Amino acid sequence: MAEALGHPRYGYYTGRDPLGNDGDFITAPEISQMFGELIGLWCAVVWQAIGRPDPVNLVELGPGRGTLIADGLRAAARMAPEFPSALKLHLVETSPVLRDRQRQALAPIHPRIRPSWHRNLSSVPPNPVLVVANEFFDALPVRQYVRAADGWRERVVGLSPDGEHFQFLPGSVVATDPVPAAAAGGEGDLVEVCPDGNATAAAIGEQVASNGGAALIIDYGHSRSAPGDTLQAVRRHAFADVLDQPGEIDLTHHVDFEALALAASAAGARAYGPIPQGVFLGRLGIEHRAETLLKSASPDQAVDIHAALRRLVHPGEMGELFKAIAIAHPDHPPPPGFG
Ligand code: SAH
């Protein structure tokens, strides 16, 4: 999964912009400006609540086209004009194509905001920090373990007997128990573990606990660790075979929010949620924002605004499967939406 997505030459994210109607999938910030705006306001309100630190790092993990951060900064600057001057923007992104898109999206926003790019969190300097990640953790590679009679075996990828295709194969028995106790199932059960995701949540927890600040993670996934095969492939807005056309299809898994919360808490931070995306956006006032936009909308735009609102919050669309957790310094008040 790591190679298929991140290989420096053939990786899925390396050479393309996969987002949008003409691409493979669409994300919340690409559906409506309301999403990024509310998250930008969330950041500004947290910044005010923790004493307006200057400088403050604003870090986005996997910013895609930069739409969320551009919409967010535009909204935040209107509500808290001092916020843009205090912040240092750090974008964690491996894809050169998407780094370019992010540069373009941010250029018109604020002359003093010059982002710096990182391959991961470890090179971001130690300051109070606000972290935002939408649909980032689902793209980090998972390991899958199957419970056999003699212990946990990793499910590995090998070649079919004719050498023409990839196929799943049972690996050898793993010496140390790889699976969180909460997910331990019976024989035949498959459990996923995302070491990069857990390490990233731990790094966020550490930064927040030692320098102050908060993080907001939004993704699709489950509230509790549990057995289940959630690895999936998408191409042109339809499901595909996960082993077919590596590097040409998007691979993701459902995020285990309990594992992320545990990793962040073990590092000294406090985790809140998860709560469903629809509930979270409702608490931040998305209905109110939609009403304001509708006042100056053409009839066609009004149809789009109603459709986007429904798509983001309705439980049958993205409102329930997508969830939000916050990670904050234990002495800070609960972040907006989690109180
Ligand atoms: N947050 C954006 C994009 C989501 S797609 C949105 O909501 O629209 C996933 C993003 O994470 C892309 O920008 C992709 O290039 C980036 N990404 C994927 N794996 C990564 C990794 N291992 N390290 C850094 N960025 C990664």
Coordinates of C-alpha atoms and ligand atoms in Angstrom, one line a residue:
M1 CA 0.0 0.0 0.0
A2 CA 2.9 2.4 0.9
E3 CA 4.6 1.6 -2.4
A4 CA 1.4 1.8 -4.5
L5 CA 0.5 5.2 -3.1
G6 CA 3.9 6.8 -2.4
H7 CA 6.6 5.3 -4.7
P8 CA 8.7 8.3 -5.9
R9 CA 8.1 7.5 -9.5
Y10 CA 5.1 5.2 -9.9
G11 CA 3.1 6.0 -6.7
Y12 CA -0.5 7.0 -7.1
Y13 CA -0.1 10.4 -5.4
T14 CA 3.3 11.1 -6.9
G15 CA 2.3 12.1 -10.4
R16 CA -1.4 13.2 -10.2
D17 CA -4.1 15.3 -8.7
P18 CA -6.7 12.6 -8.0
L19 CA -9.4 14.9 -6.6
G20 CA -12.6 16.3 -8.1
N21 CA -15.3 15.3 -10.6
D22 CA -12.8 14.5 -13.3
G23 CA -10.5 12.5 -10.9
D24 CA -11.1 9.5 -8.8
F25 CA -12.7 10.8 -5.6
I26 CA -14.1 14.0 -4.1
T27 CA -13.6 15.3 -0.5
A28 CA -15.6 17.5 1.8
P29 CA -13.6 20.8 1.1
E30 CA -14.1 20.2 -2.7
I31 CA -17.9 19.8 -2.1
S32 CA -18.4 23.2 -0.4
Q33 CA -16.4 26.2 0.8
M34 CA -18.5 25.9 4.1
F35 CA -16.4 22.9 5.2
G36 CA -13.0 24.7 5.1
E37 CA -14.5 27.9 6.4
L38 CA -15.9 26.3 9.6
I39 CA -12.5 24.5 10.2
G40 CA -10.7 27.8 9.7
L41 CA -13.0 29.4 12.3
W42 CA -12.4 26.3 14.6
C43 CA -8.7 27.0 14.5
A44 CA -9.1 30.8 15.2
V45 CA -11.4 30.1 18.1
V46 CA -9.0 27.5 19.6
W47 CA -6.1 30.0 19.1
Q48 CA -8.1 32.7 21.0
A49 CA -9.1 30.2 23.8
I50 CA -5.5 29.2 24.5
G51 CA -4.2 32.8 24.9
R52 CA -3.4 33.8 21.3
P53 CA 0.2 32.4 21.1
D54 CA 2.5 34.2 18.6
P55 CA 4.0 32.4 16.8
V56 CA 1.6 29.5 16.4
N57 CA 2.1 26.7 13.9
L58 CA -0.9 25.9 11.7
V59 CA -0.2 22.4 10.3
E60 CA -2.3 20.6 7.7
L61 CA -1.6 17.0 7.0
G62 CA -2.3 16.0 3.4
P63 CA -3.8 19.3 2.2
G64 CA -4.8 18.0 -1.3
R65 CA -5.6 21.0 -3.5
G66 CA -5.2 23.4 -0.6
T67 CA -8.9 24.2 -0.8
L68 CA -9.6 23.6 2.9
I69 CA -6.8 25.8 4.2
A70 CA -7.5 28.6 1.7
D71 CA -11.2 28.7 2.6
G72 CA -10.3 28.4 6.3
L73 CA -7.8 31.2 6.3
R74 CA -10.1 33.5 4.4
A75 CA -12.8 33.0 7.0
A76 CA -10.5 33.1 10.0
A77 CA -8.9 36.4 8.9
R78 CA -12.4 38.0 8.8
M79 CA -13.2 36.8 12.3
A80 CA -9.8 37.3 14.0
P81 CA -7.6 39.7 11.8
E82 CA -4.6 39.2 14.1
F83 CA -4.6 35.4 13.6
P84 CA -2.9 35.3 10.1
S85 CA -0.1 37.5 11.4
A86 CA 0.6 35.1 14.3
L87 CA 0.6 31.9 12.3
K88 CA 3.3 29.9 10.6
L89 CA 1.8 27.6 8.0
H90 CA 3.3 24.1 7.6
L91 CA 1.9 21.7 5.0
V92 CA 2.8 18.0 5.3
E93 CA 2.6 16.7 1.7
T94 CA 4.6 14.2 -0.3
S95 CA 3.1 14.8 -3.7
P96 CA 4.9 17.4 -5.9
V97 CA 1.8 17.8 -8.0
L98 CA -0.4 18.6 -5.0
R99 CA 2.3 20.9 -3.5
D100 CA 2.0 23.0 -6.6
R101 CA -1.8 23.0 -6.3
Q102 CA -1.5 24.1 -2.7
R103 CA 0.9 27.0 -3.6
Q104 CA -1.6 28.2 -6.2
A105 CA -4.6 28.0 -3.9
L106 CA -2.8 30.0 -1.1
A107 CA -1.2 32.7 -3.3
P108 CA -4.2 35.0 -3.3
I109 CA -5.0 34.6 0.4
H110 CA -2.6 36.7 2.5
P111 CA 0.7 38.1 1.4
R112 CA 2.4 37.3 4.8
I113 CA 1.4 33.6 4.8
R114 CA 4.2 31.7 3.1
P115 CA 3.8 28.0 3.7
S116 CA 6.7 25.6 4.2
W117 CA 6.3 22.0 3.1
H118 CA 7.4 18.9 5.0
R119 CA 7.4 15.2 4.3
N120 CA 6.2 14.5 7.9
L121 CA 5.6 16.1 11.2
S122 CA 9.0 15.6 12.6
S123 CA 10.6 18.6 10.8
V124 CA 7.9 21.1 12.0
P125 CA 9.6 23.4 14.6
P126 CA 8.3 23.3 18.3
N127 CA 5.7 26.1 18.8
P128 CA 2.1 26.0 20.1
V129 CA 0.3 24.1 17.3
L130 CA -3.0 23.7 15.5
V131 CA -3.2 20.6 13.4
V132 CA -5.9 19.8 10.8
A133 CA -6.2 16.6 8.8
N134 CA -9.1 15.7 6.5
E135 CA -9.0 12.3 4.8
F136 CA -5.3 12.0 5.5
F137 CA -5.1 9.0 7.9
D138 CA -7.2 6.8 5.6
A139 CA -4.3 7.0 3.0
L140 CA -1.6 5.7 5.4
P141 CA -0.7 2.1 4.9
V142 CA -2.3 -0.6 7.0
R143 CA -1.1 -4.1 7.9
Q144 CA -3.7 -6.8 8.1
Y145 CA -3.4 -9.8 10.4
V146 CA -5.6 -12.9 10.3
R147 CA -6.2 -15.0 13.5
A148 CA -5.1 -18.6 12.7
A149 CA -5.2 -21.6 15.0
D150 CA -1.5 -21.1 15.7
G151 CA -1.5 -17.3 16.2
W152 CA -1.7 -14.1 14.2
R153 CA -0.5 -14.3 10.6
E154 CA 0.1 -11.2 8.5
R155 CA -1.8 -11.2 5.2
V156 CA 0.9 -10.5 2.6
V157 CA 0.8 -9.8 -1.1
G158 CA 2.5 -12.2 -3.5
L159 CA 2.3 -13.4 -7.1
S160 CA -0.3 -15.8 -8.5
P161 CA 1.2 -19.1 -9.7
D162 CA 1.2 -17.9 -13.4
G163 CA 3.2 -14.8 -12.2
E164 CA 0.7 -12.5 -13.9
H165 CA -1.3 -11.1 -11.0
F166 CA -0.9 -10.2 -7.4
Q167 CA -2.8 -12.2 -4.8
F168 CA -3.2 -12.3 -1.0
L169 CA -1.2 -15.0 0.8
P170 CA -0.9 -16.0 4.5
G171 CA 2.4 -14.9 6.1
S172 CA 4.3 -16.7 8.8
V173 CA 3.1 -16.5 12.4
V174 CA 3.9 -13.2 14.1
A175 CA 6.0 -13.5 17.2
T176 CA 4.6 -10.6 19.3
D177 CA 0.9 -9.9 19.4
P178 CA 0.4 -7.2 16.8
V179 CA -3.2 -6.4 17.5
P180 CA -4.7 -4.1 20.1
A181 CA -6.5 -6.0 22.9
A182 CA -9.7 -4.2 22.1
A183 CA -9.7 -5.7 18.6
A184 CA -8.7 -9.3 19.5
G185 CA -11.2 -11.5 17.7
G186 CA -11.7 -15.2 17.2
E187 CA -10.2 -17.6 14.7
G188 CA -10.5 -16.4 11.1
D189 CA -10.9 -12.8 12.1
L190 CA -8.9 -10.1 10.2
V191 CA -7.6 -7.1 12.1
E192 CA -6.0 -4.0 10.7
V193 CA -3.3 -2.0 12.3
C194 CA -2.0 1.3 10.9
P195 CA 1.5 1.9 12.4
D196 CA 2.1 5.2 10.5
G197 CA -1.3 6.5 11.7
N198 CA -0.7 5.6 15.3
A199 CA 2.8 7.1 15.2
T200 CA 1.4 10.3 13.7
A201 CA -1.3 10.5 16.4
A202 CA 1.4 10.0 19.0
A203 CA 3.6 12.7 17.5
I204 CA 0.6 15.1 17.5
G205 CA -0.2 14.2 21.1
E206 CA 3.4 14.9 22.1
Q207 CA 3.6 18.3 20.3
V208 CA 0.3 19.4 21.8
A209 CA 1.2 18.2 25.3
S210 CA 4.6 19.9 25.3
N211 CA 3.9 23.1 23.4
G212 CA 0.1 23.6 23.8
G213 CA -2.5 23.6 21.0
A214 CA -5.0 21.2 19.5
A215 CA -5.6 19.0 16.5
L216 CA -8.7 18.1 14.5
I217 CA -8.8 14.9 12.6
I218 CA -11.8 14.1 10.2
D219 CA -12.0 10.9 8.2
Y220 CA -14.2 7.9 7.6
G221 CA -13.9 5.0 10.0
H222 CA -15.1 3.4 13.2
S223 CA -15.2 4.7 16.7
R224 CA -14.0 1.4 18.3
S225 CA -11.2 -0.9 17.4
A226 CA -12.8 -4.1 15.9
P227 CA -12.0 -6.9 13.4
G228 CA -12.8 -6.3 9.7
D229 CA -11.2 -5.9 6.3
T230 CA -11.7 -2.2 5.3
L231 CA -9.0 -1.9 2.7
Q232 CA -10.6 -0.5 -0.5
A233 CA -9.7 0.8 -3.9
V234 CA -11.5 3.5 -5.8
R235 CA -11.0 4.7 -9.4
R236 CA -13.2 7.2 -11.2
H237 CA -15.7 7.3 -8.3
A238 CA -16.3 3.5 -8.4
F239 CA -14.8 0.7 -6.3
A240 CA -12.0 -1.3 -7.9
D241 CA -9.9 -4.4 -7.0
V242 CA -7.3 -3.5 -4.4
L243 CA -4.6 -5.6 -6.1
D244 CA -5.3 -4.4 -9.6
Q245 CA -3.3 -1.6 -11.3
P246 CA -1.1 -0.6 -8.3
G247 CA -0.2 3.1 -8.6
E248 CA -3.2 3.8 -10.8
I249 CA -6.0 3.4 -8.2
D250 CA -6.6 5.1 -4.9
L251 CA -6.2 2.8 -1.8
T252 CA -7.6 3.6 1.6
H253 CA -8.8 2.0 4.8
H254 CA -11.3 2.9 7.4
V255 CA -9.6 4.8 10.2
D256 CA -9.6 3.2 13.7
F257 CA -10.3 6.3 15.8
E258 CA -10.0 4.5 19.1
A259 CA -6.3 3.6 18.2
L260 CA -5.6 7.2 17.3
A261 CA -7.1 8.5 20.5
L262 CA -5.2 6.0 22.6
A263 CA -1.9 6.9 20.9
A264 CA -2.4 10.6 21.5
S265 CA -3.5 10.1 25.1
A266 CA -0.5 7.9 25.8
A267 CA 1.7 10.8 24.6
G268 CA 0.2 13.1 27.2
A269 CA -2.6 14.8 25.3
R270 CA -6.4 14.6 25.8
A271 CA -8.6 13.1 23.1
Y272 CA -12.2 14.1 22.4
G273 CA -14.8 12.2 20.4
P274 CA -15.2 10.8 17.9
I275 CA -18.4 12.4 16.9
P276 CA -20.2 12.1 13.6
Q277 CA -19.2 14.7 11.0
G278 CA -22.9 15.8 10.7
V279 CA -23.1 16.5 14.4
F280 CA -19.8 18.3 14.4
L281 CA -20.6 20.6 11.5
G282 CA -24.0 21.2 13.0
R283 CA -22.5 22.4 16.3
L284 CA -20.1 24.7 14.4
G285 CA -23.1 26.3 12.7
I286 CA -23.1 24.9 9.1
E287 CA -26.9 25.5 8.7
H288 CA -26.4 29.2 9.6
R289 CA -23.5 29.5 7.2
A290 CA -25.7 27.9 4.4
E291 CA -28.5 30.4 5.1
T292 CA -26.1 33.3 4.8
L293 CA -24.8 32.0 1.5
L294 CA -28.3 31.4 0.2
K295 CA -29.2 35.1 0.7
S296 CA -26.9 36.2 -2.2
A297 CA -27.2 33.0 -4.3
S298 CA -28.6 32.6 -7.8
P299 CA -31.3 29.8 -8.1
D300 CA -28.7 27.4 -9.5
Q301 CA -26.2 28.2 -6.7
A302 CA -29.0 27.7 -4.2
V303 CA -29.6 24.2 -5.5
D304 CA -25.9 23.5 -5.1
I305 CA -25.7 24.9 -1.6
H306 CA -28.7 22.7 -0.5
A307 CA -27.1 19.6 -2.1
A308 CA -23.7 20.3 -0.5
L309 CA -25.2 20.8 2.9
R310 CA -27.1 17.5 2.7
R311 CA -24.1 15.6 1.4
L312 CA -21.9 16.8 4.2
V313 CA -24.3 16.3 7.2
H314 CA -27.0 13.8 6.3
P315 CA -26.4 10.4 8.1
G316 CA -27.1 8.5 4.8
E317 CA -24.3 10.5 3.0
M318 CA -21.1 11.7 4.8
G319 CA -22.7 12.8 8.1
E320 CA -22.4 9.5 10.0
L321 CA -19.6 7.4 8.5
F322 CA -17.2 10.4 8.6
K323 CA -16.2 11.3 12.1
A324 CA -14.2 13.9 13.9
I325 CA -11.8 13.7 16.9
A326 CA -9.9 16.4 18.6
I327 CA -6.6 16.1 20.5
A328 CA -5.8 18.9 22.9
H329 CA -3.5 19.9 25.7
P330 CA -5.1 18.5 28.9
D331 CA -5.3 22.0 30.5
H332 CA -7.0 23.6 27.5
P333 CA -10.9 23.9 27.4
P334 CA -12.6 21.4 25.2
P335 CA -12.3 22.5 21.5
P336 CA -15.4 23.9 19.7
G337 CA -17.9 21.1 18.9
F338 CA -16.5 18.8 21.6
G339 CA -17.7 20.7 24.7
Ligands
SAH1 N1 -7.2 16.8 2.8 C1 -7.4 16.9 1.3 C2 -6.8 15.8 0.5 C3 -7.2 14.4 0.9 S1 -6.4 13.2 -0.1 C4 -8.9 17.0 1.1 O1 -9.7 16.8 2.1 O2 -9.3 17.3 0.0 C5 -4.9 12.7 0.8 C6 -3.8 13.7 0.9 O3 -2.8 13.2 1.7 C7 -3.2 14.1 -0.4 O4 -2.8 15.5 -0.4 C8 -2.0 13.2 -0.5 O5 -1.0 13.6 -1.4 C9 -1.5 13.2 1.0 N2 -0.8 12.1 1.4 C10 -1.1 10.8 1.3 N3 -0.2 10.0 1.9 C11 0.7 10.8 2.5 C12 1.9 10.6 3.3 N4 2.3 9.4 3.6 N5 2.6 11.7 3.7 C13 2.1 13.0 3.4 N6 1.0 13.2 2.6 C14 0.3 12.2 2.2

